[in-house]
Every structure is written in C-alpha cells, then in structure tokens.
Short mmCIF file of C-alpha atoms in Angstrom, two decimals:
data_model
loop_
_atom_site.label_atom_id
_atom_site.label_comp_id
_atom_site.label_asym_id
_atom_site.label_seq_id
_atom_site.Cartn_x
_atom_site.Cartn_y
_atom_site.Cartn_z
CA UNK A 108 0.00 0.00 0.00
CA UNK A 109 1.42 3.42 -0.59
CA UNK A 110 0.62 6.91 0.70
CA UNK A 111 -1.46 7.63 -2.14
CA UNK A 112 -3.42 4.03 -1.96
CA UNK A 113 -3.70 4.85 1.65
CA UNK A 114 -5.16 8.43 1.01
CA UNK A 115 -7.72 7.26 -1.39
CA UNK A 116 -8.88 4.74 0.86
CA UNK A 117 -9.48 7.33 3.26
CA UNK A 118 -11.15 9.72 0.26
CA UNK A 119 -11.88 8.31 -2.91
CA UNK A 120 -10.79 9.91 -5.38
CA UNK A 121 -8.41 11.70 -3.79
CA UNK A 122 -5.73 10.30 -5.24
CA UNK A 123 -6.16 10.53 -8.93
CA UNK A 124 -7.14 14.20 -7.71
CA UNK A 125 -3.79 15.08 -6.45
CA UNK A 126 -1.50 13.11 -8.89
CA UNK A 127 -3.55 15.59 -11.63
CA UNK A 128 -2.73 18.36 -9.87
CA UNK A 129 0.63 17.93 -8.90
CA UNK A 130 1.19 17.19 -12.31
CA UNK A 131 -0.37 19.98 -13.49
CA UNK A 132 1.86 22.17 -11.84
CA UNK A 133 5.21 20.47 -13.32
CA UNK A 134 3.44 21.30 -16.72
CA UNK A 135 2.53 24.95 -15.94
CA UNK A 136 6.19 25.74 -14.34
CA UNK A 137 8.47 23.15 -15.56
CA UNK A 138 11.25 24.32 -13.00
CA UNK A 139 9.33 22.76 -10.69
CA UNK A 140 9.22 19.51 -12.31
CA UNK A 141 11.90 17.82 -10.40
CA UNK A 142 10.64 18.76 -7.19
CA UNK A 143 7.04 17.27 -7.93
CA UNK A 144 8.69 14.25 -8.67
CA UNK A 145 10.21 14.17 -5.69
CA UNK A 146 7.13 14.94 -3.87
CA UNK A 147 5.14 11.86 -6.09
CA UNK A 148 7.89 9.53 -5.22
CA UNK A 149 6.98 10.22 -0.95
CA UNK A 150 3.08 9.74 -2.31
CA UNK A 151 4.00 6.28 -3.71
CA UNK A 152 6.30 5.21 -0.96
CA UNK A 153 4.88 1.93 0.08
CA UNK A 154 2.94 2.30 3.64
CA UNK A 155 3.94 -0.30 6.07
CA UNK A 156 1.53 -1.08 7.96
CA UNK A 157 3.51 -1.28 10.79
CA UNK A 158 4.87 2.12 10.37
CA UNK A 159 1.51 3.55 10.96
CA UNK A 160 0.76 1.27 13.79
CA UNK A 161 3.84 2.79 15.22
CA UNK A 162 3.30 6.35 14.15
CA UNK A 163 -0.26 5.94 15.67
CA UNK A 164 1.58 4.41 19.14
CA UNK A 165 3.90 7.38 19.03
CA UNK A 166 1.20 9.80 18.63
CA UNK A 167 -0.95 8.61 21.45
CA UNK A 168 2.67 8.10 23.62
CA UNK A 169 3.44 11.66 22.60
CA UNK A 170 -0.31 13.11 23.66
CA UNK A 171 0.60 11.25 27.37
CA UNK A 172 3.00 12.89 27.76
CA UNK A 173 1.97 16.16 26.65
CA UNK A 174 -0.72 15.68 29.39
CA UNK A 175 1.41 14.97 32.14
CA UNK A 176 4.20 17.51 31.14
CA UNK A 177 2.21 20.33 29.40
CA UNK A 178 5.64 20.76 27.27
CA UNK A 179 4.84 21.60 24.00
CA UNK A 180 7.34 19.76 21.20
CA UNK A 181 6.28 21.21 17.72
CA UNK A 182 7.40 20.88 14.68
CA UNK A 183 6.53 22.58 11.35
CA UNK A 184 4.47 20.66 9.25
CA UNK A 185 3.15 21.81 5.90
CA UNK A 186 0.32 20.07 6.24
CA UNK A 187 -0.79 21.92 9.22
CA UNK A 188 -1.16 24.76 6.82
CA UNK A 189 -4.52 23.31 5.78
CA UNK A 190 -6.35 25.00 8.76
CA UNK B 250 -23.10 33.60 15.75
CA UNK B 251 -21.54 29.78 14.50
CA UNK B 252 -18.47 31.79 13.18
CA UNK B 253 -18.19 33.24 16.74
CA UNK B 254 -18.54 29.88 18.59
CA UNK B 255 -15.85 28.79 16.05
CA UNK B 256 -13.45 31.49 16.53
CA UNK B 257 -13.79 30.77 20.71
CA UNK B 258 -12.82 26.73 20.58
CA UNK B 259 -9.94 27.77 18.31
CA UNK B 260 -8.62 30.61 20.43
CA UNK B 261 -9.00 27.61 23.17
CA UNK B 262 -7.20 25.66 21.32
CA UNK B 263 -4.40 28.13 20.99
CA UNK B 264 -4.37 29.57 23.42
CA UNK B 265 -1.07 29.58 25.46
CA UNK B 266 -0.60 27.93 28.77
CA UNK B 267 0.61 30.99 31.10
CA UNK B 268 3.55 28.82 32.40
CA UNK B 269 4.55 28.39 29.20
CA UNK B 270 4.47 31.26 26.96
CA UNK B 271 7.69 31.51 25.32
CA UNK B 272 7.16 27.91 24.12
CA UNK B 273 4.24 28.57 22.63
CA UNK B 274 5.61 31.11 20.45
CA UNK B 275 7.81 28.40 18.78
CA UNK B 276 4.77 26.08 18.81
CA UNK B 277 1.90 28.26 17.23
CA UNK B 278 1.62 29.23 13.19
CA UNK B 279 -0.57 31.22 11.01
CA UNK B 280 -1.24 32.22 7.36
CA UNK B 281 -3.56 33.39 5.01
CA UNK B 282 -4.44 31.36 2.09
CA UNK B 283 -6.89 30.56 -0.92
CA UNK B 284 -8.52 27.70 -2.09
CA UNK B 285 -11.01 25.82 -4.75
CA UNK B 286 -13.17 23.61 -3.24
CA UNK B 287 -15.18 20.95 -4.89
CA UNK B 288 -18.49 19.68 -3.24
CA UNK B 289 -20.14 16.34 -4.11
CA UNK B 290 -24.05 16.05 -4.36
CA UNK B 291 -24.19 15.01 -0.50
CA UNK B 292 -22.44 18.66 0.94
CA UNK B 293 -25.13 20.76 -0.43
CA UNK B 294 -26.47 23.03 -3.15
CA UNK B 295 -23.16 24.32 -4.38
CA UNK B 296 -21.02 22.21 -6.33
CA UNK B 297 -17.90 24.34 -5.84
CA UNK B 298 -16.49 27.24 -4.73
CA UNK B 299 -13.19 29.92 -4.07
CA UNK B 300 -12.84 30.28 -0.45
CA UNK B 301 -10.78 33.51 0.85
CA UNK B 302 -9.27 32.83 4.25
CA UNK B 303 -6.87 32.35 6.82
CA UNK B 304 -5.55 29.51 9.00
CA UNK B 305 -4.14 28.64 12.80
CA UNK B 306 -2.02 26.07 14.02
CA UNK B 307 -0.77 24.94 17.08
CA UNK B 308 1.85 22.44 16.59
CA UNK B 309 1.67 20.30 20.43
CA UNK B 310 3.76 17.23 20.03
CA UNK B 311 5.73 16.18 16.62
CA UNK B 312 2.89 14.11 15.59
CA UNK B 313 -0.19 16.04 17.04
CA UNK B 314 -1.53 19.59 16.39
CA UNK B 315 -4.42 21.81 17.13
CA UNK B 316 -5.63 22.66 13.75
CA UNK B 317 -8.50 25.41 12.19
CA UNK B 318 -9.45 27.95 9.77
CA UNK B 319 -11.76 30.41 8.55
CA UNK B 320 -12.85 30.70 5.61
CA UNK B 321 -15.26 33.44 3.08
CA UNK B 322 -16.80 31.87 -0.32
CA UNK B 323 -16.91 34.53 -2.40
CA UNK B 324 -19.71 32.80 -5.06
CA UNK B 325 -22.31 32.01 -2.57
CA UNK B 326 -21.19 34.12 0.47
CA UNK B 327 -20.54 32.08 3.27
CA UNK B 328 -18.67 31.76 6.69
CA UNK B 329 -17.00 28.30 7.28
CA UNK B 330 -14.79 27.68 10.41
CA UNK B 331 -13.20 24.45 11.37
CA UNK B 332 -11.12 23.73 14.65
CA UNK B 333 -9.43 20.27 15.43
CA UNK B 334 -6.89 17.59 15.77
CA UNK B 335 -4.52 16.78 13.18
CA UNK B 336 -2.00 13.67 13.33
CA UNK B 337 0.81 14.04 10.90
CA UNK B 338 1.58 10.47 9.01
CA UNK B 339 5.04 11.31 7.65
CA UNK B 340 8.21 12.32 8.59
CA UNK B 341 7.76 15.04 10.90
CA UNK B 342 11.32 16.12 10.88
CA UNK B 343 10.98 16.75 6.99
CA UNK B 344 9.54 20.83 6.92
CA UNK B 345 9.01 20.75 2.89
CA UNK B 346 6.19 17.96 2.92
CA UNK B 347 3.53 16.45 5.21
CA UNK B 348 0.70 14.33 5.44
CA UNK B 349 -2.09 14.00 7.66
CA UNK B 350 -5.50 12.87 8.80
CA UNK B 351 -7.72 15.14 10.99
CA UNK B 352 -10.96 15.08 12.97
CA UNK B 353 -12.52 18.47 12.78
CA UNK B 354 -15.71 20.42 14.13
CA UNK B 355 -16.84 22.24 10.91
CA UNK B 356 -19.34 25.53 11.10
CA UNK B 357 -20.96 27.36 8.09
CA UNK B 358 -23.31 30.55 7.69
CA UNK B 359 -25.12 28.78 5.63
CA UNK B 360 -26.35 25.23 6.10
CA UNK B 361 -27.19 24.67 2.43
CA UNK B 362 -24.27 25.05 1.11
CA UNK B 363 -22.12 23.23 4.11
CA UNK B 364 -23.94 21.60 7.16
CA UNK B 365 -22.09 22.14 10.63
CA UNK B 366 -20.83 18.82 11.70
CA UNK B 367 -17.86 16.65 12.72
CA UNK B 368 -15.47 15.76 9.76
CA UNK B 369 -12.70 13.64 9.11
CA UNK B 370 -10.20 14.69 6.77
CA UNK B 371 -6.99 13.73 4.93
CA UNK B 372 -4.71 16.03 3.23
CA UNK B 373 -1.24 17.11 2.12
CA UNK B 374 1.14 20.06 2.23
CA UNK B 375 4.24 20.91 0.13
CA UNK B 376 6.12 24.02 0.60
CA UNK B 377 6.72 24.76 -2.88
CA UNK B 378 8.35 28.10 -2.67
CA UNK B 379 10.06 29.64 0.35
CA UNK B 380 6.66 31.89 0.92
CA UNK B 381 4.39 29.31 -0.22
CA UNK B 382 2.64 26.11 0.75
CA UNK B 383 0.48 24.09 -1.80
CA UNK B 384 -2.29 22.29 0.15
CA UNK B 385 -4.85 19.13 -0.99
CA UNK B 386 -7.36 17.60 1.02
CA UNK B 387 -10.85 15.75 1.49
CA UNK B 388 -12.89 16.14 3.74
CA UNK B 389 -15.79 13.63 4.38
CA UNK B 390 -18.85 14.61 6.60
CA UNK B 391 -19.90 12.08 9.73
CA UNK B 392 -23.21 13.59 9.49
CA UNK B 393 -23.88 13.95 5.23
CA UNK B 394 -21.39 12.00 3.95
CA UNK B 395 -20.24 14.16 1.84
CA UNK B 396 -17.12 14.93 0.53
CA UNK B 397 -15.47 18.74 0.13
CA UNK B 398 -12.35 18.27 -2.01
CA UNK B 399 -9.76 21.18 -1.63
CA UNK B 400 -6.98 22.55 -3.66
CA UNK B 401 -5.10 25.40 -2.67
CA UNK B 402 -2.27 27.93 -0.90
CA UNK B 403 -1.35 29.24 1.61
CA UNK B 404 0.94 31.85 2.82
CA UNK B 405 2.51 31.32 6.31
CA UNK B 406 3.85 34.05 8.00
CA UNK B 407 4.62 32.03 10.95
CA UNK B 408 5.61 28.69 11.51
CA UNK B 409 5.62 26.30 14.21
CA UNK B 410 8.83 24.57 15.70
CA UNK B 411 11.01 24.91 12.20
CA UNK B 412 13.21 21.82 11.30
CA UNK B 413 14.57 19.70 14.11
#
C-alpha cells in the first residue's frame, strides 16, 4: 500500500485528484518539475503497515505525555497549513 | 453567531498555557491562504467554490496539532470555520512535505451550502516556494457523507517549531 493508496482509501478519489494536480503544476512551471517528482515519489512510498501502527503508538505516547508535562514539542508541518 | 462559537474553541485551542508562553511562540503558526473547493451532491447546493481565508495552528507534540481555519466563499457568500486535531503520518522532521489525517468540528453561515458537523479529513502540504505552501485535502462529513475536495495555498507568516 502506498501513501497515495492509503489516502484514497481514506477519500476516494483523492488520489487521482492530487496526482492531476501535482502534475499539473510540473506542466505549468516546468522548474518545478523535479521537485514534484520528488514529492510523487513520498506519495507512492509503500505504507507499512507497521509504520503507521507505530506512528499511531507514538502519537498517542506523545499526547501522554503532553498531558502529564504540558511541554509543547512542535514541529513545522506543511500540512498543518490546511487550517 | 456559528463563526463566533468557532473562533472561541480555536482561540481555546491556541491559546497559550501561562507557564509556558515563550514555548508557545515556537509552537503556534498562522497564514492566510486561498482555495477551490469541490463539493459532491451530498455537501449541499453548491457544487464548488473559491474560499478567501486564513488559517491557525498549534503544533503540540511532533505528531499532534491543534488545527483550524476560517474561511469566506466569495460565489455564494458564506462563513466556514473548522477547529481540530490533526495527526501528521510522515516524517515530521521533513519541513518541505507532510501528510495528515484530521478530525474536525466544521461551522458554516449557511447550512445549504455546508452543514455544521464533525469531519474527518486527509490532506497534504508541500512548501513549494520559500513563501508558499500548496495544500490538498478531502474532507468527508460524519453527518452527510459528503465529501469537500480542496486545492489550494497558503501563505505562512509564521511557523511552528522549524526543522529539528
């Protein structure tokens, strides 16, 4: 399973969606071609399953202790961006 | 009056813990942003839409962040404000791409063209330019089912935590 199968599990369509647009981009400003390869290559990384069994164990670890420490450890994530 | 109720759970949500403030300077982001939005025949009576807005961020552990946005639809002028939880599925060290799934409370002006409910969403971000972040999501409704599929940017002009 890869990051895009994953996401269009979640959202169908989504995938298809995204490869489109990414592409469309490369075609509109071809300097950016090599970086939306780059950025199609992390979509079709294969998922391990086990990787988001852990990244769902680290994220409930991580919200424990954020609870007992009230520390805040951020990081900056694109994605966040989304609102 | 929804718009307000919005605004108040995300100023919760961001708000700073008085012990530690200068933390949550590093911690919290914002930006302004623009997007297309798509809307299947479940959402409501619009099929799509520009939305004019601006988005907060609170980034609480590397995985974890408090999450919303408000947004103006400039066709069929509307409010909609979402605050939640976002879990970041990727690297989290990596600041030029991300991927994550959210639960969000979602609010709107006007409840034919987006119903308030919970949603559950999934969506990317890729910093394509030093001032700009290219965003994609879906959105699916608890309540509707239906789906709100976003393009769009947005312009930071604060980030949380920076590259570790």
């Amino acid at each position: 399973v890869t990051a895009l199968q994953f996401l269009e599990s979640l959202i169908p369509g989504a995938a298809q969606g995204l490869t489109d647009f990414l592409n469309g981009i490369a075609t509109k400003f071809p300097d950016t071609a090599a970086e939306v390869a780059t950025v199609l290559g992390k979509l079709q990384t294969a998922v391990d399953p086990a990787n988001v069994a852990a990244t769902i164990e680290a994220a409930k670890s991580e919200a424990g202790s954020f609870i007992k420490t009230w520390q805040l450890d951020p990081r900056d994530h694109p994605s966040d961006s989304i609102g | 009056m929804r718009l307000l109720k919005a605004a108040a759970i995300a100023a919760v949500l961001l708000l700073p813990s008085t012990g530690h403030a200068a933390k949550f300077q590093d911690a919290v982001g914002l930006a302004v942003g623009a997007q297309y939005a798509a809307f299947d025949q479940n959402v409501g009576s619009a099929r799509h839409e520009m939305e004019l807005g601006a988005t907060q961020w609170l980034s609480i552990t590397p995985h974890l962040s408090g999450v919303g946005g408000e947004f103006y639809g400039a066709n069929n002028k509307y409010g909609v404000a979402r605050a939640g939880l976002a879990m970041t599925l990727t690297d989290v060290n990596d600041p030029l791409f991300s991927a994550r799934v959210a639960f969000e409370r979602r609010w709107c002006t006007k409840q034919e063209i987006e119903k308030d409910q919970w949603v559950a969403d999934a969506g990317v971000g890729w910093k394509a330019l030093p001032w700009a972040t290219l965003i994609a999501s879906g959105e699916y409704g608890l309540t509707d089912t239906g789906l709100v599929t976003t393009v769009g940017v947005r312009v930071p002009f604060k980030v949380a935590g920076g590259a570790k």
